[in-house]
Short mmCIF file of C-alpha atoms in Angstrom, two decimals:
data_model
loop_
_atom_site.label_atom_id
_atom_site.label_comp_id
_atom_site.label_asym_id
_atom_site.label_seq_id
_atom_site.Cartn_x
_atom_site.Cartn_y
_atom_site.Cartn_z
CA MET A 965 0.00 0.00 0.00
CA GLU A 966 2.85 2.38 0.77
CA ASN A 967 3.79 2.66 -2.93
CA ALA A 968 0.32 3.62 -4.15
CA LYS A 969 0.15 7.26 -5.21
CA ILE A 970 -3.03 9.05 -4.16
CA LEU A 971 -3.98 12.57 -5.21
CA ILE A 972 -6.65 14.44 -3.23
CA VAL A 973 -8.18 17.34 -5.15
CA ASP A 974 -10.43 19.38 -2.86
CA ASP A 975 -10.53 23.02 -1.73
CA GLU A 976 -11.91 22.28 1.75
CA PRO A 977 -8.90 22.07 4.11
CA SER A 978 -10.82 20.11 6.74
CA ILE A 979 -11.72 17.36 4.26
CA VAL A 980 -8.18 17.22 2.87
CA LYS A 981 -6.67 17.01 6.36
CA MET A 982 -9.12 14.30 7.44
CA LEU A 983 -8.45 12.19 4.34
CA GLN A 984 -4.69 12.60 4.66
CA MET A 985 -4.76 11.53 8.29
CA VAL A 986 -6.93 8.46 7.70
CA LEU A 987 -5.09 7.34 4.57
CA ARG A 988 -1.72 7.58 6.27
CA LYS A 989 -3.03 5.60 9.24
CA GLU A 990 -4.21 3.00 6.74
CA GLY A 991 -0.69 2.65 5.35
CA PHE A 992 -0.68 5.04 2.39
CA ASN A 993 2.50 7.11 2.47
CA ARG A 994 2.40 8.77 -0.94
CA VAL A 995 -0.57 11.10 -0.56
CA TYR A 996 -0.53 14.38 -2.51
CA THR A 997 -3.02 17.23 -2.40
CA ALA A 998 -4.30 20.01 -4.64
CA GLY A 999 -6.81 22.75 -3.94
CA ASN A 1000 -7.83 23.57 -7.49
CA CYS A 1001 -7.65 22.40 -11.10
CA LYS A 1002 -4.31 24.07 -11.85
CA GLU A 1003 -2.63 22.53 -8.81
CA ALA A 1004 -4.14 19.14 -9.62
CA LEU A 1005 -2.65 19.05 -13.11
CA GLU A 1006 0.72 20.23 -11.78
CA ALA A 1007 0.66 17.52 -9.10
CA ILE A 1008 -0.27 14.67 -11.42
CA SER A 1009 2.31 15.85 -13.95
CA ALA A 1010 5.01 15.85 -11.28
CA HIS A 1011 4.08 12.72 -9.33
CA GLY A 1012 1.54 10.71 -11.33
CA ALA A 1013 -1.33 9.00 -9.50
CA ASP A 1014 -2.89 5.58 -9.06
CA ILE A 1015 -6.00 6.97 -7.35
CA VAL A 1016 -7.49 10.46 -7.65
CA LEU A 1017 -10.08 11.67 -5.13
CA LEU A 1018 -11.68 14.49 -7.08
CA ASP A 1019 -14.06 17.13 -5.79
CA VAL A 1020 -16.59 18.38 -8.35
CA MET A 1021 -16.82 22.04 -7.29
CA LEU A 1022 -13.36 23.64 -7.37
CA PRO A 1023 -12.43 27.35 -7.23
CA ASP A 1024 -11.11 27.54 -10.80
CA GLY A 1025 -13.35 25.02 -12.54
CA SER A 1026 -15.32 21.81 -12.38
CA GLY A 1027 -14.00 18.41 -11.44
CA PHE A 1028 -16.12 17.05 -14.27
CA ASP A 1029 -14.14 19.14 -16.76
CA LEU A 1030 -10.86 18.31 -15.04
CA CYS A 1031 -11.43 14.56 -15.21
CA PRO A 1032 -10.57 14.03 -18.92
CA LYS A 1033 -7.51 16.27 -18.53
CA ILE A 1034 -6.29 14.00 -15.73
CA ARG A 1035 -6.87 11.02 -18.02
CA ALA A 1036 -4.33 12.53 -20.42
CA TYR A 1037 -1.62 11.72 -17.84
CA GLY A 1038 -2.49 8.01 -17.56
CA SER A 1039 -5.27 5.80 -16.26
CA PRO A 1040 -5.75 6.49 -12.55
CA HIS A 1041 -8.88 5.34 -10.77
CA ILE A 1042 -10.94 8.53 -10.37
CA LEU A 1043 -13.38 8.73 -7.48
CA PHE A 1044 -15.58 11.83 -7.38
CA LEU A 1045 -16.23 13.41 -3.98
CA THR A 1046 -19.18 15.75 -4.08
CA ALA A 1047 -22.23 17.11 -2.34
CA LYS A 1048 -24.11 16.95 -5.66
CA ALA A 1049 -26.03 13.69 -5.64
CA SER A 1050 -28.70 13.96 -8.34
CA ASP A 1051 -28.95 11.27 -11.01
CA LEU A 1052 -27.81 13.84 -13.59
CA ASP A 1053 -24.69 14.62 -11.57
CA VAL A 1054 -23.85 10.93 -11.24
CA LEU A 1055 -24.37 10.38 -14.97
CA THR A 1056 -22.23 13.40 -15.78
CA GLY A 1057 -19.43 12.15 -13.55
CA PHE A 1058 -19.27 8.77 -15.24
CA ALA A 1059 -19.70 10.26 -18.70
CA MET A 1060 -16.65 12.44 -18.10
CA GLY A 1061 -14.55 9.43 -17.19
CA GLY A 1062 -15.05 8.90 -13.46
CA ASP A 1063 -14.91 5.38 -12.02
CA ASP A 1064 -16.77 5.84 -8.76
CA TYR A 1065 -18.85 8.44 -6.96
CA VAL A 1066 -19.17 9.28 -3.25
CA THR A 1067 -21.40 12.00 -1.84
CA LYS A 1068 -20.51 14.30 1.04
CA PRO A 1069 -20.57 13.87 3.96
CA PHE A 1070 -18.74 10.54 3.83
CA ASN A 1071 -16.84 8.25 6.15
CA PRO A 1072 -13.11 8.51 5.33
CA LEU A 1073 -12.66 4.86 6.30
CA GLU A 1074 -15.07 3.99 3.50
CA ILE A 1075 -12.87 5.92 1.08
CA ALA A 1076 -9.84 3.99 2.31
CA ALA A 1077 -11.72 0.71 1.86
CA ARG A 1078 -12.67 1.62 -1.71
CA ILE A 1079 -9.08 2.53 -2.51
CA LYS A 1080 -7.76 -0.74 -1.09
CA ALA A 1081 -10.36 -2.75 -2.99
CA ARG A 1082 -9.45 -1.03 -6.25
CA LEU A 1083 -5.73 -1.50 -5.74
CA ARG A 1084 -6.20 -5.20 -4.97
CA ARG A 1085 -8.16 -5.68 -8.18
CA THR A 1086 -5.73 -3.84 -10.42
CA GLY A 1087 -2.34 -4.43 -8.84
CA LEU A 1088 -1.62 -0.69 -8.95
CA GLY A 1089 0.80 0.88 -6.52
CA GLY A 1090 2.69 -2.36 -5.90
CA VAL A 1091 -0.32 -4.07 -4.33
CA PRO A 1092 -0.53 -7.74 -5.41
CA ALA A 1093 -3.53 -8.07 -7.70
CA GLU A 1094 -6.24 -10.59 -7.00
CA THR A 1095 -5.85 -13.32 -9.58
CA GLU A 1096 -7.73 -16.36 -10.77
CA PRO A 1097 -6.27 -19.54 -12.24
CA VAL A 1098 -5.40 -19.04 -15.90
CA VAL A 1099 -7.88 -20.78 -18.16
CA ALA A 1100 -7.37 -21.08 -21.90
CA GLY A 1101 -9.98 -19.69 -24.24
CA ARG A 1102 -11.46 -16.95 -22.07
CA VAL A 1103 -13.66 -15.66 -24.84
CA TRP A 1104 -17.39 -15.18 -24.45
CA ASP A 1105 -19.40 -15.15 -27.67
CA TYR A 1106 -22.95 -13.83 -27.43
CA GLY A 1107 -23.44 -13.52 -31.16
CA ARG A 1108 -23.93 -9.78 -31.29
CA PHE A 1109 -20.86 -9.21 -29.12
CA VAL A 1110 -17.70 -11.09 -28.19
CA LEU A 1111 -15.75 -10.36 -25.01
CA ASP A 1112 -12.10 -11.47 -24.96
CA GLU A 1113 -10.81 -11.35 -21.40
CA THR A 1114 -7.21 -12.18 -22.29
CA ALA A 1115 -7.00 -9.44 -24.92
CA GLY A 1116 -9.14 -7.04 -22.88
CA GLU A 1117 -11.28 -6.46 -25.93
CA LEU A 1118 -14.98 -6.04 -26.63
CA ARG A 1119 -16.14 -6.57 -30.22
CA VAL A 1120 -19.68 -5.76 -31.29
CA LEU A 1121 -20.81 -7.00 -34.69
CA GLY A 1122 -17.18 -7.77 -35.40
CA ARG A 1123 -15.87 -4.31 -34.62
CA PRO A 1124 -13.78 -3.34 -31.57
CA VAL A 1125 -15.62 -1.07 -29.15
CA GLN A 1126 -13.87 1.13 -26.59
CA CYS A 1127 -14.75 -0.05 -23.10
CA PRO A 1128 -13.61 1.62 -19.84
CA ALA A 1129 -12.08 -0.73 -17.28
CA LEU A 1130 -15.01 -0.91 -14.87
CA VAL A 1131 -17.56 -1.29 -17.67
CA PHE A 1132 -15.44 -4.13 -19.05
CA SER A 1133 -15.12 -5.73 -15.60
CA LEU A 1134 -18.87 -5.60 -14.98
CA LEU A 1135 -19.66 -7.10 -18.39
CA LEU A 1136 -17.02 -9.76 -17.80
CA TYR A 1137 -18.65 -10.67 -14.49
CA PHE A 1138 -21.99 -11.15 -16.25
CA CYS A 1139 -20.31 -13.23 -18.97
CA LYS A 1140 -18.80 -15.51 -16.34
CA HIS A 1141 -22.23 -16.05 -14.77
CA PRO A 1142 -24.72 -16.21 -17.68
CA GLY A 1143 -28.40 -16.43 -16.85
CA ILE A 1144 -27.89 -15.63 -13.16
CA VAL A 1145 -29.76 -12.71 -11.63
CA PHE A 1146 -27.66 -10.30 -9.55
CA SER A 1147 -28.88 -7.44 -7.39
CA LYS A 1148 -27.20 -4.05 -7.60
CA SER A 1149 -25.49 -4.55 -4.23
CA GLN A 1150 -24.18 -7.99 -5.28
CA LEU A 1151 -22.74 -6.53 -8.48
CA TYR A 1152 -21.09 -3.64 -6.67
CA GLU A 1153 -19.50 -5.95 -4.13
CA ALA A 1154 -18.31 -8.35 -6.83
CA VAL A 1155 -16.86 -5.76 -9.24
CA TRP A 1156 -15.95 -2.78 -7.04
CA GLY A 1157 -14.85 -5.03 -4.19
CA ILE A 1158 -16.70 -3.67 -1.16
CA ASP A 1159 -20.16 -3.65 0.38
CA GLY A 1160 -22.57 -2.29 -2.24
CA ILE A 1161 -25.38 -1.08 0.01
CA GLY A 1162 -26.52 2.32 -1.23
CA GLU A 1163 -24.58 2.16 -4.52
CA ASP A 1164 -27.59 1.80 -6.82
CA ASN A 1165 -26.70 4.80 -8.99
CA THR A 1166 -23.16 3.62 -9.67
CA VAL A 1167 -24.30 0.19 -10.81
CA MET A 1168 -27.23 1.52 -12.83
CA VAL A 1169 -24.99 3.92 -14.74
CA HIS A 1170 -22.55 1.14 -15.60
CA ILE A 1171 -25.39 -1.15 -16.67
CA ARG A 1172 -26.50 1.63 -19.00
CA ARG A 1173 -22.98 2.05 -20.34
CA ILE A 1174 -22.81 -1.67 -21.12
CA ARG A 1175 -26.17 -1.57 -22.89
CA GLU A 1176 -25.07 1.39 -24.99
CA ARG A 1177 -22.28 -0.80 -26.31
CA ILE A 1178 -23.80 -4.24 -26.75
CA GLU A 1179 -27.52 -3.73 -27.37
CA GLU A 1180 -29.17 -2.91 -30.69
CA ASP A 1181 -31.61 -0.72 -28.75
CA PRO A 1182 -30.27 0.16 -25.26
CA SER A 1183 -33.75 1.32 -24.20
CA HIS A 1184 -35.17 -2.12 -24.95
CA PRO A 1185 -32.35 -4.52 -24.00
CA LYS A 1186 -32.42 -8.14 -25.11
CA LEU A 1187 -29.04 -9.26 -23.75
CA LEU A 1188 -28.49 -7.52 -20.42
CA VAL A 1189 -32.03 -7.59 -19.12
CA THR A 1190 -33.73 -6.29 -15.99
CA VAL A 1191 -35.52 -8.78 -13.78
CA ARG A 1192 -38.09 -6.63 -12.06
CA GLY A 1193 -37.58 -6.41 -8.31
CA LEU A 1194 -34.48 -8.63 -8.38
CA GLY A 1195 -31.72 -7.18 -10.52
CA TYR A 1196 -30.06 -7.92 -13.85
CA LYS A 1197 -28.93 -10.93 -15.86
CA LEU A 1198 -27.11 -11.59 -19.13
CA VAL A 1199 -28.83 -13.89 -21.61
CA LYS A 1200 -28.43 -15.08 -25.16
CA GLU A 1201 -30.53 -12.95 -27.49
CA ASN A 1202 -32.51 -15.95 -28.73
CA ALA A 1203 -32.90 -17.47 -25.27
#
């Protein structure tokens, strides 16, 4: 954990101080801070980052607008920290390239848990990644789309489709468990790595992002379907 680089971008000193204190107690020694967009870009240019905790409302701009600029410096896991909790705000955050979304006020220990879960799943920052036994032929063919885990590639109607890491991971989880219904909290725990209670918006947005890629009509899905009152499941189109 001590090698993971974490950048906190927030203009509220009390929040920054609290996060720094908790993260250092949790074993993170490379924690950097920035109070605005300009400082954030300078910090990530100088130090890089594995995880970015990004406030939405900053003195010199929006965290939403800053997010794609941060992406230009690599592929850190970006977790938005904000008091804005409407569905539109959540959708905007993910559309701009965010990976996760936490509303203020929050428990800093929850932030630390999310960071640890993400590092374990990716192997970033020198943290050993969670692995599964290697199995040949990890390719899932659903006719309309093919997901190649080994190549990290999604092809729809034979053409490669850009797929952010968490969208890919969620679709991969469905592919590994075809026909099984999962609740939102089960999906969040399985893919994000921690308790998913209260994370409905995050999962729903990623479900939508999958459908936009694999479905002929995302508003009337035939592959990744909703099971009313229970959750979601992935099925063959002709099933």
